[in-house]
Amino acid sequence: MRNLDHDRKMSLYGQWFRDYKPWGEKALSVVRLDTPSPANYVELENVNRRVQGILDRFTVQEYIQAKGGLYEAAESIRTLLLKCGVEVKGRVLEVGAGIAKTSAIVSQVFDVDEIHCLDFSEILLTQIAPRVIHLLGGSLDKFTFLVGDMLAVDKLQDTYNTVILHKAVHHLFLPDLFFHRLYEKLTPDGKIICLQEPALPAIIPTDGY
C-alpha cells in the first residue's frame, strides 16, 4: 500500500520544483544550433520523457540523489578539476552538458567570463540545468545554453579558452570527426579537459583524468 502522506509530500515537492525558477522573469540565453540527427531521435525522446517525468513528480534534489547525489557529485567534480591542473578561464564550453553540474562548479571555482553548455535536449538545458546551476551556487548570468548534437560544434560562432567533456566522450558517434571540429573552435592557447572517461580516442592525448 502506498503511503498517502508520502504521495502528498511528493505532490507538494513537485509543485515547488515546477514553480522554482531562479531565472525569474529574465529569459534564459538559448541558442539552437541544429535539429538532432536521426541516430539520436530515440535517445532524445527517452531523455525528454524522463525530464518531463521529473518536472511532474520530483524535486531537483530527489532527482540528483537518484543520480548519485548532487552535492557529492559536485565535490567530486571540484576535486577532479583542481587535480587536472588546467587553469579554466575566459570563455568555457561544456559539451554533453546535461544538467550542467560540472559547469556550475566551474563558474564557482574559476574566474571565467562566460560558459556555454551544449546538449541535444532543450528541455533538459532549459528546465533542469538552470535549477541545478542555481542550487550549486553558479551564476546564471554567465550561461548560454546551446541546443544541438555534439557534432554540431562546427556551427558554433565563438572560440573557447577551455572545453570540458565530463562523461561525454563515450557518447560520441564519430569521435575523430568531433575532435577535428572541436580543435577549430579553440583559442591558440585553448585546452580540452575530458573527465571520467573509460577510454579516449587516439586523436587526443590523455593525462588520466
CSV table of N, CA, C and O in Angstrom, one decimal, residues 62-108:
chain,number,residue,atom,x,y,z
A,62,GLU,N,15.8,15.4,-5.3
A,62,GLU,CA,15.5,14.0,-5.3
A,62,GLU,C,15.9,13.4,-6.6
A,62,GLU,O,16.4,12.2,-6.7
A,63,TYR,N,15.8,14.1,-7.7
A,63,TYR,CA,16.3,13.7,-9.0
A,63,TYR,C,17.8,13.4,-8.9
A,63,TYR,O,18.3,12.4,-9.3
A,64,ILE,N,18.6,14.4,-8.4
A,64,ILE,CA,20.0,14.3,-8.4
A,64,ILE,C,20.4,13.2,-7.4
A,64,ILE,O,21.4,12.4,-7.6
A,65,GLN,N,19.7,13.0,-6.3
A,65,GLN,CA,20.0,11.9,-5.4
A,65,GLN,C,19.9,10.6,-6.1
A,65,GLN,O,20.7,9.7,-5.8
A,66,ALA,N,18.9,10.5,-6.9
A,66,ALA,CA,18.8,9.2,-7.7
A,66,ALA,C,19.9,9.0,-8.6
A,66,ALA,O,20.3,7.9,-9.0
A,67,LYS,N,20.6,10.1,-9.0
A,67,LYS,CA,21.7,10.0,-10.0
A,67,LYS,C,23.0,10.0,-9.2
A,67,LYS,O,24.1,10.0,-9.9
A,68,GLY,N,23.0,9.9,-7.9
A,68,GLY,CA,24.2,9.7,-7.2
A,68,GLY,C,24.5,10.8,-6.1
A,68,GLY,O,25.5,10.7,-5.4
A,69,GLY,N,23.6,11.8,-6.0
A,69,GLY,CA,23.8,12.8,-5.0
A,69,GLY,C,24.3,14.1,-5.6
A,69,GLY,O,25.5,14.1,-6.1
A,70,LEU,N,23.6,15.2,-5.5
A,70,LEU,CA,24.0,16.5,-6.1
A,70,LEU,C,25.3,17.0,-5.5
A,70,LEU,O,26.3,17.3,-6.2
A,71,TYR,N,25.3,17.1,-4.2
A,71,TYR,CA,26.5,17.7,-3.5
A,71,TYR,C,27.7,16.8,-3.5
A,71,TYR,O,28.8,17.3,-3.6
A,72,GLU,N,27.5,15.5,-3.4
A,72,GLU,CA,28.6,14.6,-3.5
A,72,GLU,C,29.2,14.7,-4.9
A,72,GLU,O,30.4,14.7,-5.0
A,73,ALA,N,28.4,14.7,-5.9
A,73,ALA,CA,28.9,14.8,-7.3
A,73,ALA,C,29.6,16.1,-7.5
A,73,ALA,O,30.7,16.2,-8.1
A,74,ALA,N,29.1,17.2,-6.9
A,74,ALA,CA,29.7,18.5,-7.1
A,74,ALA,C,31.1,18.5,-6.4
A,74,ALA,O,32.1,19.0,-7.0
A,75,GLU,N,31.3,17.9,-5.3
A,75,GLU,CA,32.6,17.8,-4.6
A,75,GLU,C,33.5,17.0,-5.4
A,75,GLU,O,34.7,17.3,-5.5
A,76,SER,N,33.1,15.9,-6.0
A,76,SER,CA,33.9,15.1,-6.8
A,76,SER,C,34.4,15.8,-8.1
A,76,SER,O,35.6,15.7,-8.4
A,77,ILE,N,33.5,16.6,-8.7
A,77,ILE,CA,33.9,17.4,-9.9
A,77,ILE,C,34.9,18.4,-9.5
A,77,ILE,O,35.9,18.7,-10.2
A,78,ARG,N,34.7,19.1,-8.4
A,78,ARG,CA,35.6,20.1,-7.9
A,78,ARG,C,37.0,19.6,-7.7
A,78,ARG,O,38.0,20.1,-8.2
A,79,THR,N,37.1,18.4,-7.1
A,79,THR,CA,38.4,17.7,-6.9
A,79,THR,C,39.0,17.4,-8.2
A,79,THR,O,40.2,17.6,-8.4
A,80,LEU,N,38.3,16.8,-9.1
A,80,LEU,CA,38.8,16.4,-10.4
A,80,LEU,C,39.4,17.7,-11.2
A,80,LEU,O,40.5,17.6,-11.8
A,81,LEU,N,38.6,18.7,-11.2
A,81,LEU,CA,39.0,19.9,-11.9
A,81,LEU,C,40.3,20.5,-11.3
A,81,LEU,O,41.2,20.9,-12.1
A,82,LEU,N,40.4,20.5,-10.0
A,82,LEU,CA,41.7,21.0,-9.4
A,82,LEU,C,42.8,20.1,-9.6
A,82,LEU,O,44.0,20.5,-9.8
A,83,LYS,N,42.5,18.8,-9.6
A,83,LYS,CA,43.6,17.8,-9.8
A,83,LYS,C,44.2,17.8,-11.2
A,83,LYS,O,45.4,17.6,-11.3
A,84,CYS,N,43.4,18.1,-12.2
A,84,CYS,CA,43.9,18.1,-13.5
A,84,CYS,C,44.9,19.2,-13.8
A,84,CYS,O,45.7,19.1,-14.8
A,85,GLY,N,44.9,20.2,-13.0
A,85,GLY,CA,46.0,21.3,-13.1
A,85,GLY,C,45.8,22.2,-14.3
A,85,GLY,O,46.7,23.0,-14.5
A,86,VAL,N,44.7,22.2,-14.9
A,86,VAL,CA,44.5,23.1,-16.1
A,86,VAL,C,43.7,24.4,-15.5
A,86,VAL,O,42.7,24.3,-14.9
A,87,GLU,N,44.2,25.5,-15.9
A,87,GLU,CA,43.6,26.8,-15.5
A,87,GLU,C,42.4,27.0,-16.4
A,87,GLU,O,42.5,27.2,-17.6
A,88,VAL,N,41.2,26.9,-15.9
A,88,VAL,CA,40.0,27.2,-16.7
A,88,VAL,C,39.7,28.7,-16.6
A,88,VAL,O,39.6,29.3,-15.6
A,89,LYS,N,39.6,29.3,-17.8
A,89,LYS,CA,39.5,30.7,-17.9
A,89,LYS,C,38.7,31.2,-19.1
A,89,LYS,O,38.4,30.4,-20.0
A,90,GLY,N,38.4,32.5,-19.1
A,90,GLY,CA,37.8,33.1,-20.3
A,90,GLY,C,36.4,32.5,-20.6
A,90,GLY,O,35.5,32.4,-19.8
A,91,ARG,N,36.3,32.1,-21.9
A,91,ARG,CA,35.0,31.5,-22.4
A,91,ARG,C,35.1,30.0,-22.4
A,91,ARG,O,36.1,29.4,-22.9
A,92,VAL,N,34.2,29.4,-21.7
A,92,VAL,CA,34.2,27.9,-21.5
A,92,VAL,C,33.1,27.3,-22.2
A,92,VAL,O,31.9,27.8,-22.2
A,93,LEU,N,33.3,26.1,-22.8
A,93,LEU,CA,32.3,25.3,-23.4
A,93,LEU,C,32.2,23.9,-22.7
A,93,LEU,O,33.3,23.3,-22.6
A,94,GLU,N,31.0,23.5,-22.3
A,94,GLU,CA,30.9,22.2,-21.8
A,94,GLU,C,30.0,21.4,-22.9
A,94,GLU,O,28.9,21.8,-23.2
A,95,VAL,N,30.6,20.3,-23.4
A,95,VAL,CA,29.9,19.5,-24.4
A,95,VAL,C,29.2,18.3,-23.8
A,95,VAL,O,29.9,17.6,-22.9
A,96,GLY,N,28.0,18.0,-24.2
A,96,GLY,CA,27.2,17.0,-23.5
A,96,GLY,C,27.0,17.4,-22.1
A,96,GLY,O,27.1,16.6,-21.1
A,97,ALA,N,26.5,18.6,-21.9
A,97,ALA,CA,26.4,19.2,-20.5
A,97,ALA,C,25.4,18.6,-19.6
A,97,ALA,O,25.5,18.6,-18.4
A,98,GLY,N,24.3,18.1,-20.2
A,98,GLY,CA,23.2,17.5,-19.4
A,98,GLY,C,22.6,18.5,-18.5
A,98,GLY,O,22.2,19.6,-18.9
A,99,ILE,N,22.7,18.2,-17.2
A,99,ILE,CA,22.1,19.1,-16.2
A,99,ILE,C,23.1,20.2,-15.7
A,99,ILE,O,22.8,21.0,-14.9
A,100,ALA,N,24.3,20.3,-16.4
A,100,ALA,CA,25.2,21.4,-16.2
A,100,ALA,C,25.8,21.5,-14.8
A,100,ALA,O,26.3,22.5,-14.4
A,101,LYS,N,25.9,20.4,-14.1
A,101,LYS,CA,26.5,20.5,-12.7
A,101,LYS,C,28.0,20.7,-12.8
A,101,LYS,O,28.5,21.4,-12.0
A,102,THR,N,28.7,20.2,-13.8
A,102,THR,CA,30.1,20.5,-14.0
A,102,THR,C,30.3,22.0,-14.3
A,102,THR,O,31.2,22.6,-13.7
A,103,SER,N,29.5,22.5,-15.2
A,103,SER,CA,29.7,24.0,-15.5
A,103,SER,C,29.3,24.8,-14.3
A,103,SER,O,29.9,25.9,-14.1
A,104,ALA,N,28.4,24.4,-13.4
A,104,ALA,CA,28.1,25.1,-12.2
A,104,ALA,C,29.3,25.2,-11.3
A,104,ALA,O,29.5,26.3,-10.7
A,105,ILE,N,30.0,24.1,-11.2
A,105,ILE,CA,31.2,24.1,-10.3
A,105,ILE,C,32.3,25.0,-11.0
A,105,ILE,O,33.0,25.7,-10.3
A,106,VAL,N,32.5,24.9,-12.3
A,106,VAL,CA,33.4,25.7,-13.0
A,106,VAL,C,33.2,27.2,-12.7
A,106,VAL,O,34.1,28.0,-12.5
A,107,SER,N,31.9,27.6,-12.7
A,107,SER,CA,31.6,29.0,-12.5
A,107,SER,C,31.9,29.5,-11.1
A,107,SER,O,32.1,30.7,-10.9
A,108,GLN,N,32.1,28.5,-10.2
A,108,GLN,CA,32.4,28.9,-8.8
A,108,GLN,C,33.9,28.8,-8.6
A,108,GLN,O,34.5,29.7,-7.9
